[in-house]
PDB file of C-alpha atoms in Angstrom:
ATOM      1  CA  MET A   1      58.603 130.455  55.270  1.00 64.00           C
ATOM      2  CA  HIS A   2      61.698 130.933  53.157  1.00 79.00           C
ATOM      3  CA  PRO A   3      60.903 133.872  50.852  1.00 84.00           C
ATOM      4  CA  ILE A   4      64.346 133.916  49.225  1.00 87.00           C
ATOM      5  CA  ARG A   5      64.194 130.225  48.375  1.00 84.00           C
ATOM      6  CA  ASP A   6      60.613 130.588  47.056  1.00 86.00           C
ATOM      7  CA  LEU A   7      61.575 133.608  44.936  1.00 86.00           C
ATOM      8  CA  THR A   8      64.601 131.752  43.547  1.00 89.00           C
ATOM      9  CA  GLY A   9      62.412 128.757  42.691  1.00 85.00           C
ATOM     10  CA  VAL A  10      59.862 130.951  40.889  1.00 85.00           C
ATOM     11  CA  LEU A  11      62.627 132.691  38.910  1.00 84.00           C
ATOM     12  CA  LEU A  12      64.228 129.387  37.920  1.00 81.00           C
ATOM     13  CA  LEU A  13      60.847 128.007  36.894  1.00 80.00           C
ATOM     14  CA  GLY A  14      60.202 131.109  34.786  1.00 79.00           C
ATOM     15  CA  LEU A  15      63.571 130.792  33.052  1.00 75.00           C
ATOM     16  CA  LEU A  16      62.968 127.112  32.477  1.00 75.00           C
ATOM     17  CA  LEU A  17      59.574 127.780  30.888  1.00 73.00           C
ATOM     18  CA  CYS A  18      61.006 130.494  28.643  1.00 71.00           C
ATOM     19  CA  GLY A  19      63.842 128.201  27.618  1.00 67.00           C
ATOM     20  CA  CYS A  20      65.217 128.829  24.200  1.00 57.00           C
ATOM     21  CA  ALA A  21      62.217 130.922  23.122  1.00 62.00           C
ATOM     22  CA  LEU A  22      64.145 134.016  24.154  1.00 61.00           C
ATOM     23  CA  ASN A  23      66.488 133.439  21.215  1.00 61.00           C
ATOM     24  CA  GLY A  24      65.031 135.401  18.277  1.00 58.00           C
ATOM     25  CA  GLU A  25      67.102 133.607  15.639  1.00 61.00           C
ATOM     26  CA  HIS A  26      65.165 130.844  13.896  1.00 60.00           C
ATOM     27  CA  PHE A  27      66.818 127.513  13.251  1.00 55.00           C
ATOM     28  CA  ARG A  28      67.271 126.335   9.659  1.00 58.00           C
ATOM     29  CA  PHE A  29      68.510 122.947   8.587  1.00 56.00           C
ATOM     30  CA  CYS A  30      70.842 124.334   5.919  1.00 54.00           C
ATOM     31  CA  SER A  31      72.476 127.606   5.015  1.00 52.00           C
ATOM     32  CA  GLU A  32      71.426 129.166   1.733  1.00 53.00           C
ATOM     33  CA  GLN A  33      74.952 130.232   0.761  1.00 54.00           C
ATOM     34  CA  CYS A  34      76.235 126.664   0.347  1.00 52.00           C
ATOM     35  CA  LEU A  35      73.386 125.416  -1.865  1.00 50.00           C
ATOM     36  CA  PRO A  36      73.088 125.603  -5.661  1.00 53.00           C
ATOM     37  CA  LEU A  37      70.652 128.161  -7.058  1.00 51.00           C
ATOM     38  CA  GLU A  38      67.879 125.676  -7.911  1.00 50.00           C
ATOM     39  CA  THR A  39      67.545 124.560  -4.278  1.00 48.00           C
ATOM     40  CA  GLN A  40      67.902 127.892  -2.449  1.00 47.00           C
ATOM     41  CA  ALA A  41      64.239 128.851  -2.609  1.00 49.00           C
ATOM     42  CA  SER A  42      62.983 126.039  -0.427  1.00 50.00           C
ATOM     43  CA  CYS A  43      66.194 125.380   1.484  1.00 50.00           C
ATOM     44  CA  GLY A  44      66.285 121.814   0.236  1.00 50.00           C
ATOM     45  CA  PRO A  45      66.276 119.857  -3.003  1.00 53.00           C
ATOM     46  CA  THR A  46      63.129 120.138  -5.073  1.00 53.00           C
ATOM     47  CA  GLN A  47      63.818 117.298  -7.484  1.00 54.00           C
ATOM     48  CA  LEU A  48      65.796 114.097  -7.173  1.00 53.00           C
ATOM     49  CA  GLN A  49      68.563 113.491  -9.665  1.00 58.00           C
ATOM     50  CA  PHE A  50      69.376 109.867 -10.385  1.00 55.00           C
ATOM     51  CA  GLN A  51      72.930 108.877 -11.138  1.00 56.00           C
ATOM     52  CA  GLU A  52      74.232 105.898 -13.031  1.00 58.00           C
ATOM     53  CA  VAL A  53      75.093 103.036 -10.730  1.00 52.00           C
ATOM     54  CA  CYS A  54      78.385 101.319 -11.424  1.00 52.00           C
ATOM     55  CA  ALA A  55      78.264  97.947  -9.739  1.00 52.00           C
ATOM     56  CA  VAL A  56      81.484  96.020  -9.355  1.00 52.00           C
ATOM     57  CA  PRO A  57      80.928  92.276  -9.590  1.00 50.00           C
ATOM     58  CA  CYS A  58      81.716  90.526  -6.322  1.00 50.00           C
ATOM     59  CA  VAL A  59      82.357  87.126  -7.844  1.00 48.00           C
ATOM     60  CA  GLU A  60      85.394  85.908  -9.669  1.00 52.00           C
ATOM     61  CA  PRO A  61      85.212  86.009 -13.474  1.00 51.00           C
ATOM     62  CA  SER A  62      85.487  82.225 -13.637  1.00 52.00           C
ATOM     63  CA  THR A  63      82.291  81.765 -11.617  1.00 52.00           C
ATOM     64  CA  GLY A  64      79.546  83.776 -13.280  1.00 52.00           C
ATOM     65  CA  GLU A  65      76.296  84.280 -11.447  1.00 54.00           C
ATOM     66  CA  ALA A  66      73.334  82.361 -12.776  1.00 59.00           C
ATOM     67  CA  LEU A  67      70.293  84.304 -13.884  1.00 55.00           C
ATOM     68  CA  SER A  68      67.056  83.820 -12.082  1.00 60.00           C
ATOM     69  CA  PRO A  69      64.197  82.343 -14.153  1.00 56.00           C
ATOM     70  CA  LEU A  70      62.543  85.746 -14.338  1.00 60.00           C
ATOM     71  CA  ASP A  71      65.651  87.190 -16.025  1.00 65.00           C
ATOM     72  CA  LEU A  72      65.732  84.699 -18.909  1.00 66.00           C
ATOM     73  CA  ASP A  73      65.174  85.992 -22.390  1.00 71.00           C
ATOM     74  CA  GLU A  74      62.404  83.955 -24.028  1.00 72.00           C
ATOM     75  CA  ARG A  75      63.946  84.448 -27.485  1.00 73.00           C
ATOM     76  CA  MET A  76      66.975  82.474 -26.280  1.00 73.00           C
ATOM     77  CA  LEU A  77      64.763  79.432 -25.639  1.00 74.00           C
ATOM     78  CA  SER A  78      64.524  78.500 -29.302  1.00 76.00           C
ATOM     79  CA  SER A  79      65.273  74.914 -30.285  1.00 77.00           C
ATOM     80  CA  ASP A  80      68.778  75.732 -31.641  1.00 79.00           C
ATOM     81  CA  ASN A  81      69.810  77.373 -28.324  1.00 76.00           C
ATOM     82  CA  VAL A  82      68.436  74.694 -26.013  1.00 79.00           C
ATOM     83  CA  LEU A  83      70.711  71.773 -25.163  1.00 81.00           C
ATOM     84  CA  HIS A  84      68.827  68.522 -24.698  1.00 84.00           C
ATOM     85  CA  LEU A  85      70.458  66.494 -21.919  1.00 87.00           C
ATOM     86  CA  SER A  86      69.515  63.329 -20.172  1.00 89.00           C
ATOM     87  CA  LEU A  87      69.570  63.205 -16.383  1.00 89.00           C
ATOM     88  CA  GLN A  88      72.848  61.262 -16.364  1.00 88.00           C
ATOM     89  CA  GLU A  89      74.540  63.786 -18.686  1.00 88.00           C
ATOM     90  CA  CYS A  90      73.296  66.670 -16.551  1.00 85.00           C
ATOM     91  CA  ILE A  91      74.635  65.108 -13.340  1.00 82.00           C
ATOM     92  CA  GLN A  92      77.926  64.267 -15.052  1.00 82.00           C
ATOM     93  CA  ARG A  93      78.394  67.883 -16.203  1.00 82.00           C
ATOM     94  CA  ALA A  94      77.474  69.262 -12.784  1.00 79.00           C
ATOM     95  CA  LEU A  95      79.894  66.975 -10.976  1.00 75.00           C
ATOM     96  CA  SER A  96      82.695  67.534 -13.485  1.00 74.00           C
ATOM     97  CA  THR A  97      82.521  71.325 -13.047  1.00 73.00           C
ATOM     98  CA  SER A  98      82.235  71.205  -9.258  1.00 70.00           C
ATOM     99  CA  THR A  99      85.445  72.228  -7.492  1.00 65.00           C
ATOM    100  CA  VAL A 100      84.657  69.869  -4.616  1.00 62.00           C
ATOM    101  CA  MET A 101      84.432  66.835  -6.887  1.00 60.00           C
ATOM    102  CA  ARG A 102      87.506  67.896  -8.873  1.00 57.00           C
ATOM    103  CA  ASP A 103      89.631  68.006  -5.696  1.00 56.00           C
ATOM    104  CA  LEU A 104      88.067  64.880  -4.288  1.00 57.00           C
ATOM    105  CA  GLY A 105      91.299  63.262  -3.050  1.00 60.00           C
ATOM    106  CA  GLY A 106      91.673  62.535   0.637  1.00 60.00           C
ATOM    107  CA  THR A 107      91.175  66.192   1.571  1.00 60.00           C
ATOM    108  CA  VAL A 108      87.402  65.916   1.667  1.00 58.00           C
ATOM    109  CA  VAL A 109      87.539  62.866   3.904  1.00 59.00           C
ATOM    110  CA  ARG A 110      90.266  64.145   6.255  1.00 66.00           C
ATOM    111  CA  SER A 111      89.161  67.773   6.641  1.00 69.00           C
ATOM    112  CA  PRO A 112      85.897  68.648   4.902  1.00 65.00           C
ATOM    113  CA  GLN A 113      85.925  72.180   6.326  1.00 68.00           C
ATOM    114  CA  SER A 114      88.987  73.052   4.209  1.00 69.00           C
ATOM    115  CA  VAL A 115      87.217  72.405   0.889  1.00 68.00           C
ATOM    116  CA  ASN A 116      85.980  75.582  -0.779  1.00 69.00           C
ATOM    117  CA  THR A 117      82.561  75.613  -2.418  1.00 71.00           C
ATOM    118  CA  SER A 118      80.388  78.222  -4.085  1.00 69.00           C
ATOM    119  CA  ILE A 119      78.187  78.523  -0.993  1.00 72.00           C
ATOM    120  CA  ASP A 120      81.025  79.408   1.405  1.00 75.00           C
ATOM    121  CA  PRO A 121      80.088  83.134   1.616  1.00 79.00           C
ATOM    122  CA  ALA A 122      76.532  82.232   2.650  1.00 77.00           C
ATOM    123  CA  LEU A 123      77.811  79.764   5.238  1.00 76.00           C
ATOM    124  CA  ILE A 124      80.195  82.336   6.698  1.00 78.00           C
ATOM    125  CA  PHE A 125      77.429  84.963   6.772  1.00 80.00           C
ATOM    126  CA  SER A 126      74.988  82.728   8.639  1.00 79.00           C
ATOM    127  CA  ASP A 127      77.487  81.102  11.029  1.00 80.00           C
ATOM    128  CA  PRO A 128      75.891  81.474  14.489  1.00 79.00           C
ATOM    129  CA  ARG A 129      79.276  81.800  16.210  1.00 81.00           C
ATOM    130  CA  VAL A 130      81.240  84.332  14.149  1.00 80.00           C
ATOM    131  CA  GLY A 131      79.053  85.448  11.215  1.00 80.00           C
ATOM    132  CA  GLU A 132      77.007  88.567  10.703  1.00 81.00           C
ATOM    133  CA  GLU A 133      73.973  86.784  12.110  1.00 80.00           C
ATOM    134  CA  ALA A 134      75.907  86.289  15.358  1.00 80.00           C
ATOM    135  CA  ALA A 135      76.632  90.003  15.579  1.00 80.00           C
ATOM    136  CA  LEU A 136      72.984  90.864  15.008  1.00 82.00           C
ATOM    137  CA  SER A 137      71.712  88.250  17.446  1.00 79.00           C
ATOM    138  CA  ALA A 138      73.266  90.199  20.307  1.00 76.00           C
ATOM    139  CA  PHE A 139      70.487  92.759  19.762  1.00 81.00           C
ATOM    140  CA  ASP A 140      67.620  90.252  19.645  1.00 81.00           C
ATOM    141  CA  ALA A 141      64.875  90.646  22.215  1.00 83.00           C
ATOM    142  CA  ASN A 142      65.242  88.420  25.265  1.00 85.00           C
ATOM    143  CA  PHE A 143      62.550  87.529  27.769  1.00 90.00           C
ATOM    144  CA  PHE A 144      63.433  85.908  31.070  1.00 92.00           C
ATOM    145  CA  VAL A 145      61.211  84.874  33.969  1.00 94.00           C
ATOM    146  CA  ASN A 146      62.545  83.755  37.346  1.00 93.00           C
ATOM    147  CA  ASN A 147      60.404  82.395  40.180  1.00 94.00           C
ATOM    148  CA  TYR A 148      61.802  81.961  43.665  1.00 93.00           C
ATOM    149  CA  PHE A 149      59.703  80.105  46.237  1.00 93.00           C
ATOM    150  CA  GLU A 150      60.512  80.052  49.951  1.00 92.00           C
ATOM    151  CA  ARG A 151      58.828  78.482  52.935  1.00 89.00           C
ATOM    152  CA  ASN A 152      60.030  80.026  56.152  1.00 84.00           C
ATOM    153  CA  ASP A 153      59.307  78.260  59.449  1.00 81.00           C
ATOM    154  CA  ARG A 154      61.422  79.774  62.165  1.00 77.00           C
ATOM    155  CA  GLY A 155      61.204  79.798  65.856  1.00 75.00           C
ATOM    156  CA  LEU A 156      61.838  83.239  67.278  1.00 74.00           C
ATOM    157  CA  ASN A 157      63.035  84.109  70.728  1.00 72.00           C
ATOM    158  CA  ASN A 158      60.485  86.897  70.929  1.00 72.00           C
ATOM    159  CA  GLN A 159      56.814  86.517  71.837  1.00 70.00           C
ATOM    160  CA  PHE A 160      55.788  89.830  70.224  1.00 70.00           C
ATOM    161  CA  PHE A 161      56.669  88.873  66.610  1.00 64.00           C
ATOM    162  CA  GLY A 162      55.006  86.024  64.758  1.00 60.00           C
ATOM    163  CA  ASN A 163      52.479  83.640  66.235  1.00 71.00           C
ATOM    164  CA  ASN A 164      53.701  82.981  69.777  1.00 74.00           C
ATOM    165  CA  GLY A 165      57.311  83.022  68.652  1.00 72.00           C
ATOM    166  CA  GLN A 166      56.740  81.050  65.407  1.00 76.00           C
ATOM    167  CA  PHE A 167      57.456  82.810  62.111  1.00 76.00           C
ATOM    168  CA  ARG A 168      55.700  81.112  59.181  1.00 80.00           C
ATOM    169  CA  GLN A 169      55.834  82.495  55.677  1.00 84.00           C
ATOM    170  CA  ASP A 170      55.250  81.205  52.125  1.00 89.00           C
ATOM    171  CA  LEU A 171      57.074  83.622  49.847  1.00 90.00           C
ATOM    172  CA  ASN A 172      57.060  83.815  46.049  1.00 92.00           C
ATOM    173  CA  THR A 173      59.282  86.280  44.190  1.00 92.00           C
ATOM    174  CA  THR A 174      58.758  86.605  40.430  1.00 93.00           C
ATOM    175  CA  GLN A 175      61.179  88.529  38.229  1.00 91.00           C
ATOM    176  CA  THR A 176      60.489  89.208  34.552  1.00 88.00           C
TER     177      THR A 176
END
C-alpha cells in the first residue's frame, strides 16, 4: 500500500541488524602503549603482585584491642606469665578500669546516653534510626499485599443494564 514507508522500514531494519558490526575496529579493554612491558602481550596483568599493607590502628593507644583466643601464643601461658585471680579480684579489676564506673557520679543516673563506653562505635553502627544499618535498610526487600472487597447493590434507572435495574456485584481487588 505504502511502498515508500515499507522501503524505509526495511532499510531501517537492515541498518538496525547491521548495528555496530560495520565498524571494522575491534574493541580492546586497554591500550598497549600505557602498560608496562610484562603485561603488553596479553593486554592485562599476568601475575598479581602483593604489596605490604600498612594498617593504621583505629583505637586510641590507651585502649588496646584484645586478642581473640585463636591469636594467643601458647608459650605465654606458662605458670610465671599467668595471673591467678579469684572471681572477686577479677570483677574488682574490671570495674576499676571501666570508664563508666570511674565516672559514676550523678551523670549515669541523670543522662546515661552521655556516658562513653568501649561499645559506643558498635551501638552507633547498628542504630536503626541513624546508623549504617538504617542506611542499608532502605534497600531491603519489601513485600506488601492489599485486598479491597466491595459489595455493590445499586438500583439503576435503566432496565437494559443489570437484572431488571438492579446492579449487584461482589468485587475483590488484590494488589501485591
